[in-house]
Amino acid sequence: MKSGWVDRDAEAIVADGTKAGVDRDLALRIYTTRLLGRDPKLVLHGGGNTSLKTRMRDLFGEEVDVLRVKSTGADMANIEPADLPAIRLLPMRKLRALDAIEDDELVGIERANLIDSTAPNPSVEMMLHAFLPHKFIDHTHATAVLSVIDQPQREKLCQDVFGGRLAFVPYLRPGFGLAKKAIDVFENEPACEGLILSKHGIVTFGDNAREAYDRMIAMVSLAEDFIARNRKSVAVRASARAAEKVAETAARIAPIVRGACSERHEAIEGAWRRLVLEFRAGDAVLNFVDRGDLEGISRAGVITPDHTIRTKNWPLVLTIPEPHRLADFADTTRQRSQAFTEHCRQYFERNNERAGGNKIALDPLPRVVLVPGFGLFGLGRSKEDAIIAADIAETWVEGVSNAEAVGTFESISEAEMFDCEYWSLEQAKLGKRKDLPLTGQVAAITGAAGAIGAATAKAFAAAGAEVALLDVNRAAAREQANAVGGHALAVTCDVTDAGSVSAAFDKIAEHFGGVDIAVSNAGAAWQGRIGEVDEEILEKSFALNFYGHQRVAQAAVRIMRAQGTGGCLLFNISKQAVNPGSHFGPYGIPKAAALALMRQYALDYGADGIRANAVNADRIRSGLLTPDMIASRSKARGLSEKDYMSGNLLGREVTAEDVAQAFLNHALALKTTADVTTVDGGNIAAAMR
Ligand SMILES: [Zn+2]
């Protein structure tokens, strides 16, 4: 492992700090914390922590000794001074006299001793930083170190690998007990340069930022060198598979996996708890999922305790998906997923009883799925969480593979994993996240670069859904996806081309794992007096305004049925479907057919839990009703533009956002299908009933 320290960068951050009132020690604490945080082989997604002991003035202007330690869950890669809350050091050190302390009480004492009472909670490993005497302390979960210490012979291996430079602290759950143990061990070996926290990670310390950092890099390098020297030869997968073949298979099997790893809502009929997927198939993953002992090794447990809150303690292991026998794969996937959730429930019950019976069970759905011959999926309630689970799963694969290459991988016990997974302070790292109405769902929107499509994508994302923006104009779709932010996906899709629609939905299935809501919105208007219009114009309009909807619905239903968790089809029909305007036949007639199409889907797929509804909107500023058209039409009617746009019963202009809300309401109305919602400010001639 190479050091990332660059003198010029370090001095630059010190110079910037001086301008902002940040002293040299804190500036360099920020610098090396970021260096550590940026290397996924050291820490991942909020793991690890660092600290600095310094002096600062309190509210009364008195100078006091403080510990500045990373706040819980903060990402080291982007740390800022505010992410290192300052806490009075002496009261924390006095706690060493206590035998034990309740978690809640400890958090209360910490908060009472914060210099800034509004600062975030310090890391769960704060006490370890407080008890150790060193000015700078770095703590990581370096993958190479874990491969050395997740072993039955870990103490002897540490002696061999680190040559006595690190003192060995036996496993205890992070927190007060571990902190007390660590300071005892250190005081027995005061010449050490750091500590090994058994089956958990590594601590290095120093008088200055550079010393603590350099020691971390040196120790991790020793572990890496040891693995490289002692690695038994491992088969490297020779057959590089064609990337498009992998993507194609991922698109086919992801909805099966996603559906099997969903859970019916116990209280609301028709509602599901769903997860979003992230697929990985690098060489190391492929080597791992092809291991003959995959099932056994997958029951071995996590490589470091705090991964359990992201990946659970074990992955779900599936069978090889044979492309021509996907129905069999679906059967075994469902059986195995059920066995997994059952195992999770039993694990909870037996350990909750042991731990006093006052814990609340987390959902029993897997967060990592291993597919032999194929790759792995990370699963999460959002795309972000799925990515984190996949990143940690890849690190787990590397950690376990290397542990096995130099010995035998051994994790903490089931009881120890439970105590971490259900530790209130670990759960607090995930924050008190409240689900939004569409959390866990994936929505695909066609015509997403247009006004209504873009507004719908924004509304669905704000309601918690992951969104895919489909448009024939890729650049415009990308622009709107960027405006939505998060993990919004832009996909090129020409709904007049069946192959393009099918490929777009495959892309969504590969990227998010499937689709739950399809908003078929793409459309364009053609005019002509029906008795005289060219057949070619009618055909063009039907290709987009009828067959486009059919292709989108068909592609979505294929994925929804593979998931087996219902779904929602939404169609943008027009006022023209029920209230034809003169010379608008080429537009209105296929829209009327699209209304019938919606009803047919509602009828044919209701038994699958798939709902079909439509929104009937009128007079929205969009690509179909441009500023020029508004100007000429209002002029022709002798109205102001404002009066023209609000020429309805309510006298209110209808916006793309109003239409988006109507789609959203349909997506949430689990007992409504074959319905048309009118969003036109009131037009009796276009009323549905
Ligand atoms: Zn740790």
XYZ file of C-alpha atoms and ligand atoms in Angstrom:
690
model
C 0.000 0.000 0.000
C 1.435 3.308 -1.087
C 1.386 6.350 1.158
C -0.874 9.091 -0.153
C 0.957 11.814 1.774
C 2.138 14.693 -0.404
C 3.953 17.530 1.404
C 2.560 20.144 -0.959
C -1.048 19.002 -0.374
C -0.531 18.860 3.377
C 0.851 22.403 3.433
C -1.969 23.633 1.196
C -4.606 22.330 3.583
C -2.729 23.886 6.512
C -2.638 27.227 4.647
C -6.374 27.025 3.866
C -7.041 26.143 7.491
C -5.122 29.146 8.766
C -7.412 31.417 6.753
C -10.475 29.692 8.245
C -9.184 29.710 11.827
C -8.252 26.005 11.811
C -4.897 25.273 13.460
C -2.133 23.143 11.970
C -2.895 20.012 14.023
C -6.568 19.998 13.087
C -5.806 20.772 9.432
C -3.424 17.810 9.230
C -5.943 15.653 11.144
C -8.429 16.474 8.380
C -5.808 15.791 5.698
C -4.791 12.277 6.812
C -8.381 11.346 7.714
C -9.334 12.080 4.117
C -6.332 10.138 2.807
C -7.417 7.089 4.826
C -11.069 7.556 3.901
C -10.369 7.666 0.184
C -8.902 4.165 0.042
C -11.609 1.469 0.021
C -8.969 -1.064 1.091
C -8.843 0.801 4.436
C -12.400 1.914 5.165
C -15.781 1.855 3.451
C -18.883 4.008 3.727
C -18.638 5.616 7.146
C -16.420 2.907 8.703
C -13.228 3.683 10.624
C -12.440 6.777 12.675
C -9.660 9.131 13.715
C -9.007 11.565 16.542
C -6.852 14.414 17.762
C -6.127 15.518 21.320
C -5.743 19.258 21.566
C -6.769 22.269 23.625
C -9.486 24.792 22.943
C -11.510 27.435 24.711
C -14.907 26.561 26.122
C -17.951 28.793 26.506
C -16.336 30.631 29.417
C -13.120 31.299 27.539
C -11.196 28.766 29.602
C -8.699 26.568 27.823
C -9.497 22.871 28.260
C -8.089 19.558 26.994
C -10.375 18.149 24.330
C -10.657 15.089 22.167
C -11.726 15.798 18.619
C -13.050 12.528 17.258
C -14.944 11.600 14.106
C -18.708 11.751 14.520
C -20.616 8.504 14.179
C -21.304 7.433 10.592
C -19.401 10.405 9.042
C -17.505 9.604 5.847
C -13.757 9.995 6.383
C -13.159 10.716 2.699
C -14.995 14.048 2.893
C -14.456 14.946 6.518
C -14.718 18.578 7.608
C -13.847 20.153 10.992
C -17.537 20.024 12.004
C -17.414 16.209 11.598
C -14.842 16.050 14.421
C -16.858 17.148 17.469
C -14.778 18.342 20.437
C -15.398 16.702 23.784
C -13.853 17.468 27.190
C -11.147 14.881 27.673
C -10.741 14.681 31.462
C -14.330 13.661 32.350
C -14.142 10.978 29.651
C -10.889 9.609 31.062
C -12.381 9.409 34.564
C -14.910 6.897 33.260
C -12.132 4.326 33.217
C -12.765 3.792 36.920
C -16.206 2.339 36.150
C -16.664 -1.374 35.477
C -19.380 -0.869 32.915
C -21.733 1.779 31.671
C -25.045 1.610 29.834
C -24.983 2.768 26.207
C -27.641 5.421 26.725
C -25.876 6.736 29.780
C -22.557 6.923 27.925
C -24.134 8.866 25.051
C -25.665 11.228 27.617
C -22.303 11.823 29.314
C -20.634 12.376 25.943
C -23.221 14.907 24.906
C -23.015 16.718 28.232
C -19.277 17.151 27.662
C -19.384 18.398 24.082
C -17.859 21.854 23.725
C -20.561 22.662 21.173
C -23.848 21.248 22.452
C -25.265 21.077 18.916
C -22.388 18.917 17.573
C -23.160 15.446 16.159
C -22.659 12.338 18.335
C -19.045 11.135 18.498
C -18.055 7.757 17.034
C -19.105 4.598 18.902
C -15.356 3.999 19.303
C -14.827 7.378 21.012
C -13.858 5.919 24.405
C -10.938 4.022 22.876
C -9.603 7.315 21.517
C -10.173 8.989 24.901
C -8.365 6.356 26.984
C -5.282 5.993 24.755
C -2.778 8.779 25.506
C -1.643 9.594 21.959
C -2.216 12.904 20.240
C -3.170 11.370 16.879
C -5.019 8.049 16.559
C -6.119 6.369 13.330
C -8.460 3.378 13.169
C -9.376 1.448 10.010
C -10.842 -1.892 8.957
C -8.096 -2.539 6.380
C -9.061 -5.559 4.269
C -5.557 -7.075 4.238
C -5.275 -6.795 8.026
C -8.678 -8.475 8.437
C -7.486 -11.404 6.292
C -4.641 -11.892 8.779
C -6.671 -11.477 11.982
C -9.899 -13.303 11.009
C -8.089 -16.585 11.679
C -7.982 -19.223 14.402
C -4.182 -18.613 14.704
C -4.556 -14.815 14.675
C -2.325 -13.975 17.633
C 0.614 -15.952 16.320
C 0.058 -14.623 12.801
C 0.081 -11.041 14.095
C 3.391 -11.716 15.809
C 4.819 -13.090 12.532
C 3.398 -10.388 10.295
C 3.791 -7.241 12.419
C 6.885 -8.334 14.345
C 5.562 -7.216 17.725
C 5.000 -3.634 16.591
C 1.244 -3.934 17.258
C -0.240 -5.105 20.566
C -3.085 -7.612 20.339
C -6.500 -6.814 21.866
C -8.877 -9.793 22.064
C -12.338 -9.455 20.510
C -14.938 -7.425 22.355
C -17.837 -5.541 20.855
C -16.829 -1.920 20.068
C -17.689 0.447 22.896
C -16.765 1.004 26.533
C -15.604 -2.553 27.287
C -13.297 -2.669 24.274
C -11.872 0.759 25.154
C -10.992 -0.401 28.680
C -9.430 -3.596 27.335
C -7.421 -1.642 24.750
C -5.861 0.755 27.271
C -4.965 -2.185 29.551
C -3.240 -3.945 26.652
C -1.438 -0.763 25.634
C -0.145 -0.133 29.164
C 1.369 -3.619 29.159
C 3.172 -2.908 25.889
C 3.748 0.867 25.901
C 6.371 0.692 23.132
C 3.876 -0.570 20.526
C 3.018 1.561 17.473
C -0.602 0.549 17.426
C -3.139 -2.141 18.264
C -4.790 -5.033 16.537
C -8.450 -5.239 17.514
C -9.075 -8.942 17.023
C -11.511 -9.763 14.170
C -12.294 -6.081 13.861
C -9.465 -3.807 12.653
C -6.284 -1.921 13.336
C -5.335 1.191 15.329
C -2.132 3.190 14.862
C -1.054 6.250 16.777
C 1.616 8.925 16.866
C 2.713 12.301 18.115
C 1.789 13.901 14.829
C -0.602 13.233 11.954
C 2.089 11.956 9.651
C 3.468 9.444 12.148
C 0.079 7.846 12.860
C -0.731 7.765 9.143
C 2.657 6.387 8.063
C 2.361 3.630 10.645
C -1.070 2.673 9.310
C 0.299 2.426 5.768
C 3.360 0.481 6.960
C 1.301 -2.041 8.940
C -1.257 -2.582 6.197
C 1.631 -3.043 3.743
C 3.095 -5.742 5.979
C -0.251 -7.559 5.900
C -0.483 -7.187 2.116
C 3.067 -8.466 1.620
C 2.395 -11.415 3.878
C -0.696 -12.364 1.867
C 1.159 -11.975 -1.427
C 4.043 -14.184 -0.193
C 1.951 -16.905 1.378
C -1.001 -17.073 -0.950
C -1.681 -20.560 -2.157
C -2.235 -20.431 -5.889
C -5.795 -19.498 -6.673
C -7.424 -20.350 -9.971
C -7.908 -17.195 -11.985
C -10.937 -17.344 -14.174
C -9.671 -17.590 -17.721
C -12.864 -17.219 -19.696
C -13.661 -13.540 -19.858
C -17.357 -13.436 -20.617
C -18.764 -11.062 -23.155
C -19.993 -7.997 -21.286
C -23.253 -7.797 -23.229
C -24.034 -11.448 -22.483
C -23.588 -10.760 -18.756
C -25.811 -7.668 -18.980
C -28.478 -9.644 -20.834
C -28.503 -12.389 -18.214
C -28.490 -9.828 -15.391
C -31.582 -8.204 -16.908
C -33.345 -11.586 -16.974
C -32.453 -12.840 -13.525
C -32.423 -9.591 -11.513
C -36.262 -9.284 -11.439
C -36.500 -12.910 -10.276
C -34.016 -12.239 -7.468
C -35.642 -8.929 -6.584
C -39.122 -10.435 -6.426
C -37.955 -13.362 -4.296
C -36.223 -10.948 -1.903
C -39.361 -8.868 -1.273
C -41.819 -9.156 1.552
C -45.565 -8.655 1.627
C -46.669 -5.819 3.902
C -48.343 -7.494 6.851
C -50.974 -4.778 7.331
C -51.696 -3.250 3.909
C -53.031 -5.620 1.291
C -51.274 -5.165 -2.053
C -48.253 -3.394 -0.515
C -44.762 -4.896 -0.572
C -41.472 -4.178 1.079
C -39.119 -4.069 -1.894
C -35.389 -3.656 -2.345
C -33.272 -2.140 -5.121
C -30.339 -4.075 -6.625
C -26.743 -3.382 -7.613
C -24.945 -6.000 -9.716
C -21.218 -6.844 -9.574
C -19.272 -9.409 -11.575
C -15.571 -8.593 -11.370
C -12.979 -11.390 -11.628
C -12.582 -11.719 -7.849
C -16.350 -12.047 -7.426
C -16.571 -14.636 -10.221
C -13.744 -16.664 -8.724
C -15.479 -16.581 -5.386
C -19.001 -17.540 -6.484
C -17.558 -20.511 -8.368
C -15.937 -21.955 -5.235
C -16.946 -25.542 -4.554
C -17.470 -24.681 -0.863
C -19.479 -21.516 -1.553
C -22.403 -22.482 0.674
C -20.166 -23.338 3.610
C -17.917 -20.309 3.384
C -20.968 -18.055 2.986
C -22.192 -19.089 6.419
C -18.877 -18.040 7.988
C -19.879 -14.456 8.813
C -18.680 -10.879 8.374
C -15.033 -9.760 8.175
C -15.506 -6.881 10.658
C -18.475 -6.310 12.970
C -19.868 -3.037 11.660
C -20.443 -4.513 8.183
C -23.340 -6.448 9.650
C -25.622 -3.388 9.617
C -25.151 -3.083 5.850
C -24.940 -6.667 4.599
C -26.426 -8.727 7.459
C -24.197 -11.529 8.659
C -24.638 -13.882 5.717
C -25.388 -13.639 1.989
C -28.145 -15.573 0.257
C -26.571 -18.196 -2.037
C -28.494 -19.165 -5.178
C -28.082 -21.832 -7.867
C -26.561 -21.379 -11.334
C -29.104 -19.669 -13.607
C -29.408 -21.696 -16.827
C -30.675 -19.256 -19.487
C -33.138 -21.799 -20.882
C -34.443 -22.943 -17.514
C -35.206 -19.681 -15.758
C -38.507 -21.014 -14.391
C -36.521 -23.596 -12.401
C -34.124 -20.871 -11.287
C -37.109 -18.790 -10.132
C -38.460 -21.728 -8.107
C -35.186 -22.453 -6.335
C -34.554 -18.733 -5.794
C -37.891 -18.323 -4.025
C -37.291 -21.443 -1.913
C -33.835 -20.308 -0.901
C -34.972 -16.779 -0.141
C -37.731 -18.163 2.090
C -35.234 -20.405 3.851
C -32.979 -17.359 4.327
C -35.707 -15.234 5.904
C -36.764 -18.158 8.093
C -33.150 -18.590 9.221
C -32.997 -14.838 9.965
C -36.135 -15.042 12.090
C -34.820 -17.993 14.075
C -31.454 -16.253 14.512
C -33.304 -13.239 15.873
C -35.485 -15.230 18.227
C -32.722 -17.342 19.725
C -30.384 -14.392 20.223
C -33.013 -11.926 21.362
C -33.998 -14.350 24.081
C -30.373 -14.631 25.184
C -29.953 -10.819 25.096
C -32.953 -10.086 27.284
C -35.812 -10.165 24.788
C -36.222 -6.412 24.249
C -34.918 -6.006 20.682
C -37.116 -5.300 17.662
C -36.471 -7.544 14.644
C -35.036 -5.922 11.522
C -36.492 -7.034 8.196
C -35.268 -10.530 7.345
C -34.532 -9.855 3.656
C -31.020 -10.555 2.299
C -28.694 -7.643 1.478
C -26.175 -9.676 -0.528
C -27.076 -12.406 -3.029
C -24.389 -14.669 -4.535
C -25.180 -16.281 -7.877
C -22.779 -19.107 -8.866
C -21.350 -18.763 -12.352
C -22.609 -15.235 -12.565
C -21.809 -12.624 -9.881
C -23.330 -10.932 -6.868
C -26.107 -8.482 -6.092
C -26.056 -5.876 -3.331
C -29.582 -5.076 -2.104
C -30.881 -2.022 -0.288
C -33.950 0.067 0.354
C -32.456 2.592 -2.092
C -29.937 2.425 -4.919
C -27.443 4.128 -2.619
C -27.872 1.430 0.029
C -27.628 -1.293 -2.644
C -24.305 0.171 -3.838
C -22.986 0.276 -0.273
C -24.039 -3.350 0.292
C -22.331 -4.374 -2.987
C -19.130 -2.489 -2.107
C -18.986 -4.167 1.283
C -19.793 -7.541 -0.277
C -16.867 -7.147 -2.694
C -14.587 -6.287 0.217
C -15.930 -9.293 2.093
C -15.125 -11.497 -0.929
C -11.578 -10.144 -0.982
C -11.109 -10.427 2.781
C -12.416 -13.985 2.968
C -10.564 -15.116 -0.197
C -7.251 -13.837 1.151
C -7.896 -15.224 4.634
C -8.502 -18.604 3.048
C -5.451 -18.190 0.805
C -3.154 -17.850 3.842
C -5.065 -19.961 6.365
C -8.678 -20.412 7.446
C -11.229 -17.614 7.618
C -12.885 -17.311 11.014
C -15.376 -14.588 11.927
C -16.833 -13.583 15.287
C -19.513 -15.879 16.741
C -23.207 -15.668 15.917
C -23.949 -14.173 19.345
C -21.257 -11.531 18.829
C -22.656 -10.674 15.393
C -26.134 -10.320 16.858
C -24.854 -8.085 19.638
C -23.364 -5.767 16.994
C -26.270 -5.916 14.559
C -28.788 -5.114 17.281
C -26.619 -2.718 19.273
C -28.530 0.536 19.544
C -25.424 2.589 18.743
C -24.778 0.638 15.521
C -28.366 1.063 14.451
C -28.009 4.787 15.140
C -25.372 4.941 12.373
C -28.128 4.285 9.865
C -29.987 7.252 11.292
C -33.656 7.446 11.996
C -34.557 7.043 8.390
C -38.209 7.194 7.640
C -39.459 5.465 4.565
C -41.108 7.631 1.932
C -44.295 6.398 0.205
C -42.382 4.883 -2.753
C -39.151 3.839 -1.003
C -37.842 0.622 -2.550
C -39.827 1.048 -5.781
C -38.488 1.642 -9.295
C -40.402 3.875 -11.715
C -39.759 4.115 -15.474
C -41.076 7.197 -17.253
C -41.178 7.563 -21.044
C -41.076 10.921 -22.754
C -39.100 11.942 -19.682
C -37.364 14.885 -21.346
C -40.734 16.570 -21.895
C -42.490 18.824 -19.383
C -44.899 16.211 -17.975
C -42.317 13.393 -18.031
C -39.687 15.472 -16.249
C -42.188 16.702 -13.641
C -43.340 13.116 -13.075
C -39.772 11.860 -12.610
C -39.161 14.599 -10.029
C -42.414 13.858 -8.187
C -41.719 10.112 -8.045
C -38.135 10.624 -6.894
C -39.350 13.018 -4.183
C -41.735 10.269 -3.054
C -38.775 7.915 -2.590
C -38.756 5.938 -5.865
C -35.660 5.244 -7.939
C -36.425 6.669 -11.365
C -35.410 5.798 -14.918
C -35.951 8.606 -17.430
C -36.586 7.232 -20.922
C -36.529 9.457 -23.949
C -35.690 9.246 -27.607
C -33.370 12.203 -26.990
C -30.650 10.808 -24.751
C -28.924 14.113 -24.050
C -32.206 15.675 -22.933
C -33.010 12.634 -20.772
C -29.569 12.910 -19.167
C -30.115 16.590 -18.463
C -33.432 15.864 -16.729
C -31.915 12.912 -14.827
C -29.208 15.251 -13.558
C -31.905 17.689 -12.483
C -33.599 14.897 -10.513
C -30.241 14.009 -8.922
C -29.539 10.969 -6.747
C -29.203 7.817 -8.824
C -31.733 8.805 -11.528
C -30.930 6.853 -14.696
C -31.217 8.220 -18.251
C -32.056 5.628 -20.919
C -32.427 6.104 -24.659
C -35.788 4.747 -25.750
C -37.740 5.117 -28.985
C -41.203 3.816 -28.149
C -41.983 3.381 -31.861
C -39.342 0.632 -31.985
C -40.144 -2.595 -30.103
C -36.446 -3.521 -29.863
C -35.571 -0.145 -28.376
C -38.314 -0.439 -25.722
C -37.309 -3.974 -24.796
C -33.630 -2.958 -24.546
C -34.519 0.074 -22.407
C -36.445 -2.046 -19.911
C -33.613 -4.594 -19.844
C -31.281 -1.751 -18.990
C -33.548 -0.703 -16.107
C -33.789 -4.286 -14.829
C -30.023 -4.667 -14.985
C -29.447 -1.334 -13.239
C -32.110 -1.294 -10.511
C -33.158 -4.967 -10.486
C -36.593 -4.449 -12.009
C -39.483 -2.036 -12.347
C -42.659 -1.454 -10.315
C -44.236 1.561 -11.992
C -44.239 2.369 -15.710
C -45.489 5.805 -16.720
C -46.187 5.596 -20.441
C -46.097 9.267 -21.253
C -44.347 9.706 -24.632
C -46.652 11.108 -27.291
C -46.968 13.663 -30.076
C -49.893 15.298 -31.856
C -50.836 15.017 -35.530
C -53.751 16.867 -37.105
C -55.912 16.398 -40.173
C -59.555 16.154 -41.191
C -60.194 12.465 -40.783
C -61.857 11.832 -44.169
C -58.992 13.381 -46.048
C -55.938 12.610 -43.931
C -53.046 10.603 -45.381
C -53.033 7.071 -44.059
C -49.320 7.523 -43.447
C -50.065 10.225 -40.855
C -52.546 7.973 -39.077
C -49.991 5.169 -39.066
C -47.316 7.427 -37.623
C -49.628 8.591 -34.892
C -50.743 5.045 -34.080
C -47.107 3.920 -33.970
C -46.406 6.441 -31.205
C -49.738 7.162 -29.516
C -51.063 3.609 -29.403
C -48.358 1.025 -30.133
C -45.866 3.036 -28.070
C -48.072 2.537 -25.001
C -48.565 -1.130 -25.834
C -44.812 -1.782 -26.155
C -44.012 0.005 -22.890
C -46.791 -1.796 -21.006
C -45.768 -5.153 -22.477
C -42.090 -4.706 -21.537
C -43.015 -3.548 -18.022
C -45.471 -6.407 -17.461
C -42.816 -8.948 -18.495
C -40.553 -7.698 -15.674
C -43.381 -7.226 -13.158
C -44.520 -10.808 -13.650
C -40.958 -12.088 -13.188
C -40.866 -10.200 -9.873
C -44.309 -11.443 -8.829
C -44.944 -8.403 -6.628
C -47.628 -6.661 -8.706
C -47.019 -3.284 -10.287
C -48.596 -0.199 -11.722
C -49.040 0.882 -15.362
C -49.880 4.522 -15.947
C -50.873 5.985 -19.285
C -50.968 9.586 -20.394
C -54.122 9.714 -22.488
C -55.528 12.973 -23.680
C -58.794 14.808 -23.471
C -58.979 13.846 -27.141
C -59.552 10.203 -26.092
C -63.010 11.089 -24.751
C -63.789 14.502 -26.191
C -62.523 14.740 -29.765
C -61.552 18.116 -31.147
C -62.215 18.910 -34.786
C -59.346 17.961 -37.105
C -57.600 16.180 -34.206
C -58.658 12.674 -35.266
C -55.127 11.466 -36.078
C -54.184 12.262 -32.470
C -57.447 11.501 -30.639
C -58.245 8.136 -32.219
C -55.040 6.304 -31.136
C -55.431 8.010 -27.725
C -58.950 6.538 -27.509
C -57.418 3.175 -28.359
C -54.842 3.753 -25.599
C -57.717 4.261 -23.144
C -59.119 0.892 -24.196
C -55.602 -0.540 -23.896
C -55.371 0.643 -20.276
C -58.670 -1.068 -19.471
C -57.536 -4.271 -21.162
C -54.333 -4.383 -19.073
C -56.393 -3.755 -15.923
C -58.617 -6.685 -16.877
C -55.943 -9.135 -18.022
C -53.363 -8.517 -15.254
C -55.458 -7.638 -12.207
C -54.948 -11.185 -10.943
C -51.180 -10.539 -11.015
C -51.641 -7.498 -8.793
C -50.789 -5.226 -11.711
C -52.926 -2.102 -11.813
C -53.518 0.031 -14.909
C -54.736 3.618 -14.769
C -54.665 6.732 -16.908
C -54.475 10.479 -16.561
C -56.538 12.623 -18.851
C -54.939 16.047 -18.927
C -55.592 19.087 -21.058
C -53.919 22.340 -21.977
C -50.506 21.902 -20.327
C -47.521 24.001 -21.390
C -45.295 21.380 -23.045
C -43.763 20.207 -26.314
C -47.318 19.575 -27.532
C -48.493 23.029 -26.567
C -45.614 25.397 -27.192
C -45.473 29.128 -26.396
C -46.022 29.885 -30.112
C -49.137 27.719 -30.211
C -50.464 29.299 -27.034
C -49.924 32.776 -28.535
C -51.655 31.967 -31.813
C -54.574 30.055 -30.286
C -55.340 32.639 -27.637
C -55.122 35.346 -30.292
C -57.495 33.422 -32.585
C -60.038 33.242 -29.751
C -59.599 36.872 -28.754
C -58.345 35.871 -25.281
C -55.303 36.814 -23.271
C -52.789 33.959 -22.920
C -53.637 33.709 -19.262
C -57.393 33.473 -19.936
C -56.764 30.915 -22.673
C -54.615 28.726 -20.391
C -57.146 28.939 -17.543
C -60.246 28.596 -19.740
C -61.845 25.855 -17.622
C -64.538 25.532 -14.953
C -62.167 26.409 -12.125
C -60.454 29.173 -14.073
C -57.035 27.777 -13.112
C -54.098 26.995 -15.362
C -53.159 23.301 -15.196
C -49.427 22.524 -14.956
C -47.153 19.576 -15.682
C -46.690 19.275 -11.894
C -50.457 18.802 -11.494
C -50.331 15.910 -13.955
C -47.306 14.449 -12.146
C -49.250 14.512 -8.863
C -52.142 12.677 -10.515
C -49.742 9.928 -11.665
C -48.276 9.782 -8.168
C -51.726 9.463 -6.587
C -52.469 6.558 -8.919
C -49.184 4.890 -8.013
C -50.155 5.067 -4.332
C -53.817 4.017 -4.677
C -53.389 0.267 -4.202
C -57.085 -0.525 -4.583
C -57.645 1.455 -7.783
C -57.368 0.064 -11.296
C -58.958 0.828 -14.702
C -59.444 4.410 -13.556
C -59.025 7.685 -15.406
C -58.140 10.803 -13.443
C -59.004 14.039 -15.183
C -56.590 16.939 -14.712
C -57.990 19.765 -16.802
C -59.403 22.348 -14.395
C -62.918 21.179 -15.308
C -64.371 20.557 -18.767
C -67.891 19.039 -18.719
C -67.675 17.899 -22.335
C -64.557 15.866 -21.461
C -65.903 14.503 -18.155
C -65.638 10.722 -17.921
C -69.061 10.107 -16.454
Zn -13.922 -0.178 14.024
